[in-house]
Coordinates of C-alpha atoms in Angstrom, one line a residue:
X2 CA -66.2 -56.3 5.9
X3 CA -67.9 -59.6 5.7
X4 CA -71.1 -59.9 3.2
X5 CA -71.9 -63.5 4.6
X6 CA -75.4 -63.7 6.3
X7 CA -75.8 -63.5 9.8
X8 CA -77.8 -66.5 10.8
X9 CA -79.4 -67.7 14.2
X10 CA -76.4 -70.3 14.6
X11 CA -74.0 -67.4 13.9
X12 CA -74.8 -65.5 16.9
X13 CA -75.3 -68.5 19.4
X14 CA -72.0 -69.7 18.4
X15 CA -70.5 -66.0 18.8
X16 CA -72.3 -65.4 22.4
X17 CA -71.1 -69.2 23.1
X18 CA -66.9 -68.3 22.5
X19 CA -67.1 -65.2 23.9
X20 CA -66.2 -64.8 27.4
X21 CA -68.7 -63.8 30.8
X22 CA -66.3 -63.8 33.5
X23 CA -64.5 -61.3 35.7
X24 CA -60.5 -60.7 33.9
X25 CA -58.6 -60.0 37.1
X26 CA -54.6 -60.7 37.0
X27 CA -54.3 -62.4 33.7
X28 CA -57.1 -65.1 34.6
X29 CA -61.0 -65.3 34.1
X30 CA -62.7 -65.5 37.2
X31 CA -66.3 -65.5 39.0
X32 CA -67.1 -62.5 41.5
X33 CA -66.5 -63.2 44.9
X34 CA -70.4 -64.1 45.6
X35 CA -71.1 -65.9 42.3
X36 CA -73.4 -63.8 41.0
X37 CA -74.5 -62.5 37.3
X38 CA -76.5 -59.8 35.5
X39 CA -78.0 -60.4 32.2
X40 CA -76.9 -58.6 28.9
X41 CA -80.1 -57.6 26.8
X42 CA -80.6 -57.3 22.9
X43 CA -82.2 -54.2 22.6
X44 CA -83.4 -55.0 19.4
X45 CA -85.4 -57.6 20.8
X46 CA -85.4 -57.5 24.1
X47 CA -84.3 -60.7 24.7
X48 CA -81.1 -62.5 26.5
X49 CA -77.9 -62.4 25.0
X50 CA -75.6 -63.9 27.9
X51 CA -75.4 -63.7 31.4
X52 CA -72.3 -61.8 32.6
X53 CA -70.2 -61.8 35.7
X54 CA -71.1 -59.3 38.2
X55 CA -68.1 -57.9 40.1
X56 CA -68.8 -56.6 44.0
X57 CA -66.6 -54.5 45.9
X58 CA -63.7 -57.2 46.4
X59 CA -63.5 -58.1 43.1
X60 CA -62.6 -54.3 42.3
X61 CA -60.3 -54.1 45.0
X62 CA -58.8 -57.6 43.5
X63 CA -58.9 -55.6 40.6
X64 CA -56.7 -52.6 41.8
X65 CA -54.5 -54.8 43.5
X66 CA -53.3 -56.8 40.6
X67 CA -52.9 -53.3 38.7
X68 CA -50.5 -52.1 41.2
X69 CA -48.4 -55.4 41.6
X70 CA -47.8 -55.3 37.9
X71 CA -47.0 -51.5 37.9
X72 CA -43.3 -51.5 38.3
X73 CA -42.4 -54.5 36.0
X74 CA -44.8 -52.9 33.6
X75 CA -43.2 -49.3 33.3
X76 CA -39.9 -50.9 33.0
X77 CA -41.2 -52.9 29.9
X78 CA -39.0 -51.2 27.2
X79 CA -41.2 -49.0 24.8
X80 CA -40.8 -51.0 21.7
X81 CA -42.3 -54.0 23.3
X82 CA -45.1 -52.1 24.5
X83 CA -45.7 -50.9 20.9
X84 CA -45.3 -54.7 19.9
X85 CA -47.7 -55.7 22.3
X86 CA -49.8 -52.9 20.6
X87 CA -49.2 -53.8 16.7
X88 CA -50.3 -57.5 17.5
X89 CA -53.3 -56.5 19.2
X90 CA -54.4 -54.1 16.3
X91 CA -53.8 -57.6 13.8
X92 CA -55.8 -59.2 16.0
X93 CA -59.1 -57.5 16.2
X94 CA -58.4 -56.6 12.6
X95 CA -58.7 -60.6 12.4
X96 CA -61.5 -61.0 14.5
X97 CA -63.7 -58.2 13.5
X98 CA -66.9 -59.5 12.2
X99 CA -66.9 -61.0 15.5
X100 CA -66.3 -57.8 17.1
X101 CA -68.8 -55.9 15.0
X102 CA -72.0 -58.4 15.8
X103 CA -71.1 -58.5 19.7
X104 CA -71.5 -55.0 19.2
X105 CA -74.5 -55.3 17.3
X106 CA -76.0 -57.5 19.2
X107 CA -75.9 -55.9 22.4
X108 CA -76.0 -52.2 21.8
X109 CA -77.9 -52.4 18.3
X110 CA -76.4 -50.4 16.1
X111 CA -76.2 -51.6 12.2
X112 CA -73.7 -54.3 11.5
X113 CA -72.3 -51.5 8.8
X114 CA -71.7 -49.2 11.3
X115 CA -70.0 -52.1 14.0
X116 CA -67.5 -52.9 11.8
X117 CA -66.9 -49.0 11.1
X118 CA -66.6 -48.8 15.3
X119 CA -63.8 -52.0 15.1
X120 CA -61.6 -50.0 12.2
X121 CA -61.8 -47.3 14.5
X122 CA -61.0 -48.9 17.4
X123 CA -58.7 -50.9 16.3
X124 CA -56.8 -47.7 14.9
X125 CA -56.1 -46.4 18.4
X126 CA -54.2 -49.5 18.4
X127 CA -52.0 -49.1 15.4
X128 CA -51.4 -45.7 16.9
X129 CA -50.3 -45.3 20.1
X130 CA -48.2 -48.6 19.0
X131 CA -46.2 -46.3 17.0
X132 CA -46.3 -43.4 19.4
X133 CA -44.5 -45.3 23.0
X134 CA -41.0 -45.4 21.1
X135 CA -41.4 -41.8 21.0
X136 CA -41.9 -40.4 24.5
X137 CA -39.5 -38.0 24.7
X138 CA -38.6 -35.8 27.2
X139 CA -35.7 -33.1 26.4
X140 CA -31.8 -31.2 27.9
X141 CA -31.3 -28.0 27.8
X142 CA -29.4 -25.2 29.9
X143 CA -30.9 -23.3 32.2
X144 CA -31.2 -19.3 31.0
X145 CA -28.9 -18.0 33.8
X146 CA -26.1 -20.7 32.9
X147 CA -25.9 -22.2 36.4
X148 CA -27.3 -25.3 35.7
X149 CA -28.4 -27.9 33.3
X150 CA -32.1 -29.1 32.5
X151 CA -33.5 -32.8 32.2
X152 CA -36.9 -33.4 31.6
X153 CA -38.2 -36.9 31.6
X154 CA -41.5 -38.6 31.3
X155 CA -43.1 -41.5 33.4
X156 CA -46.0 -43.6 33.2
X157 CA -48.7 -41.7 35.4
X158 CA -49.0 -45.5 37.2
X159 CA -52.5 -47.4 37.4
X160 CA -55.6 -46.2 36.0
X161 CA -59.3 -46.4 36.2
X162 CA -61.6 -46.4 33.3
X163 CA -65.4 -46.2 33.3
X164 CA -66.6 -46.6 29.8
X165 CA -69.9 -46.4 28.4
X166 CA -72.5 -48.1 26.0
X167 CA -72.7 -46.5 22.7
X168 CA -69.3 -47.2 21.3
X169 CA -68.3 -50.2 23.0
X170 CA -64.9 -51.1 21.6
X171 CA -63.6 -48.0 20.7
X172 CA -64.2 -46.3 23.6
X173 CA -62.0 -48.8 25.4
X174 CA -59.1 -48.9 22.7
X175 CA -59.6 -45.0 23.2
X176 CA -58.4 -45.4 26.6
X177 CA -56.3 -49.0 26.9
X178 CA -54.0 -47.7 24.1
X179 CA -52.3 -44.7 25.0
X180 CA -52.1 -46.5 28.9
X181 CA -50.5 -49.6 27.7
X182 CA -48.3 -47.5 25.1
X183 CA -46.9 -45.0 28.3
X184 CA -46.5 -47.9 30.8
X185 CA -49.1 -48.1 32.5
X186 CA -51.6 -50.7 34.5
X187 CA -55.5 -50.3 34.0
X188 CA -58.8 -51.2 35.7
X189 CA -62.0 -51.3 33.3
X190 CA -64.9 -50.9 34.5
X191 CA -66.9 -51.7 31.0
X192 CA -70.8 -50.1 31.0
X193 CA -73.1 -52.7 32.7
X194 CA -75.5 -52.2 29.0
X195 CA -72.8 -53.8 26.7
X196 CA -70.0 -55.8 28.7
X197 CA -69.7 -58.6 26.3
X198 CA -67.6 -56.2 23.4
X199 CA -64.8 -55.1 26.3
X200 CA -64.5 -58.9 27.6
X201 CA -63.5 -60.2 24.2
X202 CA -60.9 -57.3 23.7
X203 CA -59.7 -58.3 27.1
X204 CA -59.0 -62.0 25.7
X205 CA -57.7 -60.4 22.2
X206 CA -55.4 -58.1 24.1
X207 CA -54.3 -61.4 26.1
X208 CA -53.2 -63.4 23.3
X209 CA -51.4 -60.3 21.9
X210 CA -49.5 -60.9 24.8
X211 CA -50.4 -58.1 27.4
X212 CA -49.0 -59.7 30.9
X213 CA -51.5 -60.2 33.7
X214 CA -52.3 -57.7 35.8
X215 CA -51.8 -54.7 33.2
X216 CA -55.6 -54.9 32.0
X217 CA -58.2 -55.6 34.1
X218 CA -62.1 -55.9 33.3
X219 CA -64.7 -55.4 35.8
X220 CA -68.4 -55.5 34.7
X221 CA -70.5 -54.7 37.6
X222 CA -74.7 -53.2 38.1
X223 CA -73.1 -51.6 41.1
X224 CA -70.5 -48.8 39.5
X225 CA -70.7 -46.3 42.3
X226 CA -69.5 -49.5 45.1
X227 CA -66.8 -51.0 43.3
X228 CA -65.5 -48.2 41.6
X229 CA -65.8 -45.5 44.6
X230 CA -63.5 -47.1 47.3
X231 CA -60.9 -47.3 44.3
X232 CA -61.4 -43.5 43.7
X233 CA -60.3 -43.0 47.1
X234 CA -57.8 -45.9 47.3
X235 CA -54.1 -44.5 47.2
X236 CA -52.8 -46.6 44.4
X237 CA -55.1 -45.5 42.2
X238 CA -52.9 -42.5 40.3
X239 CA -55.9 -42.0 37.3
X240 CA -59.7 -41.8 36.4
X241 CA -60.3 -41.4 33.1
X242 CA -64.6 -41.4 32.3
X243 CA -66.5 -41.1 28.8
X244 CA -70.7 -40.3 30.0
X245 CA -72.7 -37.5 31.1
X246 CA -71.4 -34.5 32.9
X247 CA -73.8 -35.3 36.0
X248 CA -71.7 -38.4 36.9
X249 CA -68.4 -36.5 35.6
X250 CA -69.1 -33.8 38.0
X251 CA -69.2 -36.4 41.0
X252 CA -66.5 -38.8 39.5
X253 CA -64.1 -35.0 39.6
X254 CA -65.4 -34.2 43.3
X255 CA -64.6 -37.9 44.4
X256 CA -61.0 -38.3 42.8
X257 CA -60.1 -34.6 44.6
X258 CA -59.5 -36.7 47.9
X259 CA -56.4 -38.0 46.3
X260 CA -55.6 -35.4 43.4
X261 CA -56.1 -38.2 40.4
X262 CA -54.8 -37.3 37.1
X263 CA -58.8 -36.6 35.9
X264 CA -59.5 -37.3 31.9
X265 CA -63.4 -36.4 31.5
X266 CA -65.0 -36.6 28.0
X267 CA -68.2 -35.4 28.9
X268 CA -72.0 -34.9 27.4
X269 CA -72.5 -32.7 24.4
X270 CA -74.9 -30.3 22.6
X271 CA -73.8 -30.0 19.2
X272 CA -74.3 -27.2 16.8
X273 CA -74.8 -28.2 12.9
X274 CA -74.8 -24.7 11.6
X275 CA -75.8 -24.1 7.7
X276 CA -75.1 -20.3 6.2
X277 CA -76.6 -18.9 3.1
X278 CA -73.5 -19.7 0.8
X279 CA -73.4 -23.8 2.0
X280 CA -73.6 -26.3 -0.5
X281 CA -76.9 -27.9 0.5
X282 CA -76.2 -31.2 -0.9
X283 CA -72.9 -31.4 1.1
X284 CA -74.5 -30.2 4.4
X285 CA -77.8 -32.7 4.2
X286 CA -74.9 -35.0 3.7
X287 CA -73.0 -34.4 6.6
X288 CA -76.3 -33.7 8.8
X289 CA -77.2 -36.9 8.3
X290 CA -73.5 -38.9 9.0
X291 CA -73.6 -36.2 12.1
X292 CA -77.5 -37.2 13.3
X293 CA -77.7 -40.8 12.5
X294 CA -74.1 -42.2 13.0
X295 CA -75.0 -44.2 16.3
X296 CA -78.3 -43.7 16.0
X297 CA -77.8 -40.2 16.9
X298 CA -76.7 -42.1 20.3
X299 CA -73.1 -40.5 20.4
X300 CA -71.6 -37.3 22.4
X301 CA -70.8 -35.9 18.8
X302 CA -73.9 -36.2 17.5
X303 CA -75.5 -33.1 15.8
X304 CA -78.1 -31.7 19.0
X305 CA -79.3 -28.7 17.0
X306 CA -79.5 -27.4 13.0
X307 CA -79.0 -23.6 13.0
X308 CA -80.2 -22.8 9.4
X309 CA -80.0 -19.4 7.7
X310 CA -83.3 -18.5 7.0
X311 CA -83.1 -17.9 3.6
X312 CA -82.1 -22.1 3.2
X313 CA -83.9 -23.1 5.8
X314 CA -87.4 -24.4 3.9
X315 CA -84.9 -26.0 1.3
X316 CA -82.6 -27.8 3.9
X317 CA -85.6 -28.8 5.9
X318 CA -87.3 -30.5 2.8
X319 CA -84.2 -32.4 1.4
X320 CA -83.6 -33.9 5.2
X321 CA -86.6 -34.7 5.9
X322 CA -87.1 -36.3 2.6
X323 CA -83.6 -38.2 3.2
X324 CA -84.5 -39.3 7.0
X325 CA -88.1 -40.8 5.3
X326 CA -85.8 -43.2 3.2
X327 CA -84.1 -44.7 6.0
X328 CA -84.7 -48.4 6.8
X329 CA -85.1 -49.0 10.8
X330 CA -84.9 -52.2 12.0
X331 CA -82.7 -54.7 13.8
X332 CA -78.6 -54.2 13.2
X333 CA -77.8 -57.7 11.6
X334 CA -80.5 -57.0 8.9
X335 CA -78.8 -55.4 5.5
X336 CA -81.2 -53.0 4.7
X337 CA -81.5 -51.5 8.0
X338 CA -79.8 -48.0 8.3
X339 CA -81.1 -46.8 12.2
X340 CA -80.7 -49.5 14.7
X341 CA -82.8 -49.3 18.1
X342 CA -82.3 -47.3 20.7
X343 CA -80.4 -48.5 23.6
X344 CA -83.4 -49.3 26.2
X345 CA -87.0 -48.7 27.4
X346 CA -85.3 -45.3 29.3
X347 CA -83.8 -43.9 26.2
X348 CA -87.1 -44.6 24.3
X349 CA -88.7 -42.5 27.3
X350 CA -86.6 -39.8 27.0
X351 CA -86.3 -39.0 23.4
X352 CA -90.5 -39.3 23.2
X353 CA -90.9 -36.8 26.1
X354 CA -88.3 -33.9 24.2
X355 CA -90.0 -34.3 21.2
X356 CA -93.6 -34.1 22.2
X357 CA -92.7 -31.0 24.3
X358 CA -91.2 -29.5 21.3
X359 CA -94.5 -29.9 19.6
X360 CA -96.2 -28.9 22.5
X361 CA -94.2 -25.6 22.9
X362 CA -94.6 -24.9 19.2
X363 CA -92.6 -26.4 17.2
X364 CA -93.8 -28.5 14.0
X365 CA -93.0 -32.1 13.4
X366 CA -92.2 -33.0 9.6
X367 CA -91.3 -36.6 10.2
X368 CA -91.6 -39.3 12.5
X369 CA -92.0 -38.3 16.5
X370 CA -93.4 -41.4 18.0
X371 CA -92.2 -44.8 19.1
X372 CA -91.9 -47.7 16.7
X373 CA -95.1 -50.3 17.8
X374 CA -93.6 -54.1 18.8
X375 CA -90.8 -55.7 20.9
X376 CA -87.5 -53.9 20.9
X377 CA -86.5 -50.1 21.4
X378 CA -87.2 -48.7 18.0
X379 CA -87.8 -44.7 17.1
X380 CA -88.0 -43.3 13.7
X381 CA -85.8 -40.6 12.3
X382 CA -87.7 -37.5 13.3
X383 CA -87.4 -33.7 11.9
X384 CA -88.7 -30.7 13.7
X385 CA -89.0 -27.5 12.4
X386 CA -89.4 -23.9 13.5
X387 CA -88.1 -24.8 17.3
X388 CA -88.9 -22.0 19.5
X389 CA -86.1 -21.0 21.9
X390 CA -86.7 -22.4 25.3
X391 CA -87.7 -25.9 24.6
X392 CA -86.0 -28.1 26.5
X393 CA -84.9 -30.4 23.1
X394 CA -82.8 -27.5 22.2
X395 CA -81.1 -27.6 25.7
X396 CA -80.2 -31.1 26.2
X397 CA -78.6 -34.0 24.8
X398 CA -81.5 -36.0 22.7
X399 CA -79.3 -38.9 22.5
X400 CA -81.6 -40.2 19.9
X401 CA -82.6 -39.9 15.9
X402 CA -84.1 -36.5 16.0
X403 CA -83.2 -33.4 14.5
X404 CA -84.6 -30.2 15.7
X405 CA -84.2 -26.9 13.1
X406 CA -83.9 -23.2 14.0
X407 CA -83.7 -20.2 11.5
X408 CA -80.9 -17.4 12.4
X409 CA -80.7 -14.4 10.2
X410 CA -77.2 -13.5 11.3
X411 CA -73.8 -14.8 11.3
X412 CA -73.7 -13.3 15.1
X413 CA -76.9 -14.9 15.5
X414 CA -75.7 -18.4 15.1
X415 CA -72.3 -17.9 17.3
X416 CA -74.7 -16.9 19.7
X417 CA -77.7 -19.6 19.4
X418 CA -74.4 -22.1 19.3
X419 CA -72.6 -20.9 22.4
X420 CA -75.8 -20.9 24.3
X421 CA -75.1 -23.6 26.0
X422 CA -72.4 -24.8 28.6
X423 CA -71.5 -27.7 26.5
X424 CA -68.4 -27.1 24.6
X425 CA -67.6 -30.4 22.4
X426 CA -68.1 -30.3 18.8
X427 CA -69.6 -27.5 16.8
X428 CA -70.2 -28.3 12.5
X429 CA -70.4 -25.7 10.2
X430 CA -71.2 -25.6 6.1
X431 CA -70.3 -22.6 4.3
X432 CA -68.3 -22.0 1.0
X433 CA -66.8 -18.7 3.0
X434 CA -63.2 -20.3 4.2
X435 CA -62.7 -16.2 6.0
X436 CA -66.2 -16.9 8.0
X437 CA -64.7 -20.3 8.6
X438 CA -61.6 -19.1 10.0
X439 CA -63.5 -16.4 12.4
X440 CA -65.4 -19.3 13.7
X441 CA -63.4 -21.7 14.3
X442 CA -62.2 -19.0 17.6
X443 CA -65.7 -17.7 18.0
X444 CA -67.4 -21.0 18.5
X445 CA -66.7 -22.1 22.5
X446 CA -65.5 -25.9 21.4
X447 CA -62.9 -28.4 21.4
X448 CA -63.9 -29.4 18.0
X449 CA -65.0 -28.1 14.9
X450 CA -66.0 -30.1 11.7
X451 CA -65.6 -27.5 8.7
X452 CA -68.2 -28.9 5.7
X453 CA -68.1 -32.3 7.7
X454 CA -70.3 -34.1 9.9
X455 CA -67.8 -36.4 11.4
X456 CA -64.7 -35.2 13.2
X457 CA -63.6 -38.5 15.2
X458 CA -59.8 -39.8 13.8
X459 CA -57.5 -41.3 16.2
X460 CA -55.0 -39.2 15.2
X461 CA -56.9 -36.4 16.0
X462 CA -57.2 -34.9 20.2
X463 CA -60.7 -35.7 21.1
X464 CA -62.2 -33.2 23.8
X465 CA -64.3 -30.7 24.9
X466 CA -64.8 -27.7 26.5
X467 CA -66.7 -26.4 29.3
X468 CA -69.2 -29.1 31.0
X469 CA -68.0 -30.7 27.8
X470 CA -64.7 -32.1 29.9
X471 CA -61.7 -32.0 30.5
X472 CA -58.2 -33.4 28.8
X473 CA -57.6 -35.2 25.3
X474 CA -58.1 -38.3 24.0
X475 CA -56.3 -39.3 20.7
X476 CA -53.6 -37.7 18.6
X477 CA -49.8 -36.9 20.0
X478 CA -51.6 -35.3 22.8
X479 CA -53.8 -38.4 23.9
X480 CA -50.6 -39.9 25.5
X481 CA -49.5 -37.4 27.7
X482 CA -52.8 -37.6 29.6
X483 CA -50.6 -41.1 30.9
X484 CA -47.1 -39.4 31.7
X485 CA -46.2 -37.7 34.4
X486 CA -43.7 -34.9 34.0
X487 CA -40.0 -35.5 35.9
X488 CA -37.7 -32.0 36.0
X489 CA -33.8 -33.1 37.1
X490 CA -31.6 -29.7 37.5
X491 CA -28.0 -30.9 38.2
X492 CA -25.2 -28.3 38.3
X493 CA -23.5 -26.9 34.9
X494 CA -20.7 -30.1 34.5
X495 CA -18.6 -27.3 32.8
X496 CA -17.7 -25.4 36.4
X497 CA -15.2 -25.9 38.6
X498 CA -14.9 -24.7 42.2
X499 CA -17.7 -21.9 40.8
X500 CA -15.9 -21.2 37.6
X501 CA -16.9 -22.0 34.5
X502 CA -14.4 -23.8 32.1
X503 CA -14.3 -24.8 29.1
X504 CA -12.3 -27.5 26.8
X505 CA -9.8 -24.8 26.2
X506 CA -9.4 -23.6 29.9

């Protein structure tokens, strides 16, 4: 990671390089009517770039130049896919203090963190590089002898991606890799909050030498009239979608016109559960990596701390006397630990849950109001003695706030943490590996992080349960989301006229 300062002249020279246009079939184009949206530092509030703004045509542009280069593009043998793969990993390896201040700069988190998102990112990369030369598929004999058994896999064909804001490279890599790795073509439709980050992977991914038409980037204000008529265009064979359930749920409905291959990583409500026996150090440790990693702005973050009651005063004094110590201010700063939040809406909603947790009865320890002055700034906030009901418990803060609730019981907490028809991540700290073991199959989740507060790996199968989603990103199984499944039965080639032979016959 780079220690030198980030200066004024840093970041107009950054915004200056990096491209604002539409990347439709290997070239860098306007949208059909010319128009533009502007990107927004939400530190700030001020104009980072003005971006291309596809319309409908430009999407079906889009779509079309996927499906041309479909069939060339499958054919591509696997280890030149994984080339293709390797290079682009070395480059935004190169490039990632650029990388890391895009982010910054439009989506706010701490430079620390950005270049944390680019390793990660960048690791999908390395990955599923290594994992095309092994799609596999396998031969065996049928059970009753008659015939043989050839299983084969196939890219799924071209794909549509609708990523969001808060981890804008990674959750593209998340997505691109595993696509370009099995063969197949891709439309991205990048979150209209933080377009820059996606349109300079676009250009990296270029000069690692991904042929036009495989990626295509799309930024548009209007998602649901670009991306729809795709949805419901035949050469679209995928929709995979990272954001909340409510547009999940109408993205699933939509693709069932034309049975799309659906990925969904959906919203979350995350349990952070502490028992009696936990070390307390290690779990204020992980609550905060689990609460303020994003800025608490992340599907993973920790929604609600379940706390034995007989830790509970402790664990609530040693977080809240952690969350007072941390800086908040504007990403590029050193010191600052919590960036702002993403926008004026987000500011809105995180104020409303927390001031009708205080007004339902709960008691706020730290923080609970906006930060005064330009930008979207709130404080790390700790609420204690949550009563069930209040809405903070219920959804997704997407924010630095961190509500507490005592349980006496360890069937208490499965229950307070399976209350909920999110299913993505649950945490747990206790020294008990047995209690561990029982609820890692009594907790309704995809994932569970065992005395840790962060769980993301690329090597890992990232997904939820429930309204949580549906499929995996990451790990072996992130690749077969992209293949297709091809059975060939051909008769036994050891029979003859209807009688089996062998060598010896």
């Amino acid at each position: 990671m780079t220690t030198t300062a980030v200066t004024d002249e840093t970041e107009r020279a950054l915004l200056a390089r990096t491209p604002t246009g539409l990347y439709i079939d290997g070239r860098w184009t306007a949208s059909e009517n010319g128009s533009r949206f502007e990107v927004v530092d939400p530190s700030n509030e001020s104009v980072l770039a003005s971006v291309a703004d596809a319309q409908p045509g430009d999407g079906r542009r889009a779509l079309a130049a996927a499906h041309s280069a479909q069939p060339s593009w499958a054919g591509t043998p696997p280890r030149v896919r994984a080339e293709i793969l390797r290079q682009a990993f070395e480059l935004v390896t190169i490039r990632a203090d650029d990388l890391a201040l895009l982010m910054t700069l439009e989506m706010g988190k701490p430079l620390a963190e950005a270049h944390g998102e680019v390793a990660y990112g960048a690791e999908f990369l390395r990955w599923f590089g290594e994992e095309a030369p092994r799609i596999s598929g396998r031969y065996s004999i049928a059970p009753d002898g008659a015939n043989r058994l050839l299983v084969t896999k196939r890219p799924v064909g071209p794909c549509l991606f609708i990523t969001p804001w808060n981890f804008p490279l990674a959750m593209a890599t998340r997505k691109i890799a595993p696509a370009v790795a099995a063969g197949c073509t891709m439309v991205l439709k990048p979150a209209e909050l933080t377009p820059l980050t996606a349109l300079l992977l676009a250009e990296i991914l270029q000069d690692a030498g991904l042929p036009a038409g495989v990626l295509n980037v799309i930024p548009t204000t209007r998602a649901a009239e670009v991306t729809g008529p795709l949805i419901k265009d035949g050469r679209l064979r995928k929709l995979s979608f990272t954001g909340s359930t409510a547009v999940g749920q109408r993205l699933i409905a939509d693709s069932a016109d034309q049975v799309l291959r659906v990925s969904m990583e959906l919203g979350g409500n995350a349990p952070f559960i502490v028992f009696e026996d936990a070390d307390l150090d290690a779990a204020v440790d992980g609550a905060l990596a689990a609460k303020l990693r994003n800025g608490g702005e992340a599907c993973v973050a920790a929604n609600r701390f379940l706390v034995h009651r007989r830790v509970a005063p402790e664990f609530a004094r040693r977080l809240t006397e952690r969350m007072a110590g941390v800086t908040v201010g504007r990403g590029t700063d050193p010191a600052t630990r919590l960036g702002p939040l993403i926008n004026e809406a987000a500011v809105s909603k995180v104020s409303g849950l927390v001031e009708g947790a205080v007004a339902s009865g709960a008691t706020l320890a730290l923080g609970g109001r906006p930060v005064d002055g330009a930008g979207y700034f709130f404080p790390p906030t700790v609420l204690t003695d949550v009563p069930a009901g209040a809405a903070i418990l219920d959804e997704e803060i997407f924010g630095p706030v961190a509500p507490l609730v005592a349980f006496d019981t360890e069937d208490e907490a499965v229950r307070l943490a399976n209350a909920t028809p999110f299913g993505l991540v649950c945490f747990v700290y206790t020294r008990d590996l047995d209690r561990g073991l029982r609820l890692s199959e009594r907790l309704e989740t995809g994932m569970l992080g065992l005395n840790t507060g962060v769980v993301s790996n690329p090597a890992a199968p990232f997904g939820g349960v429930k309204h949580s989603g549906l499929g995996r990103e990451g790990g072996r199984e992130g690749i077969e989301e992209y293949l297709e499944t091809c059975y060939v039965g051909f008769a036994d080639p050891f029979a003859r006229d209807g009688i089996w032979f062998t060598s010896e016959t």
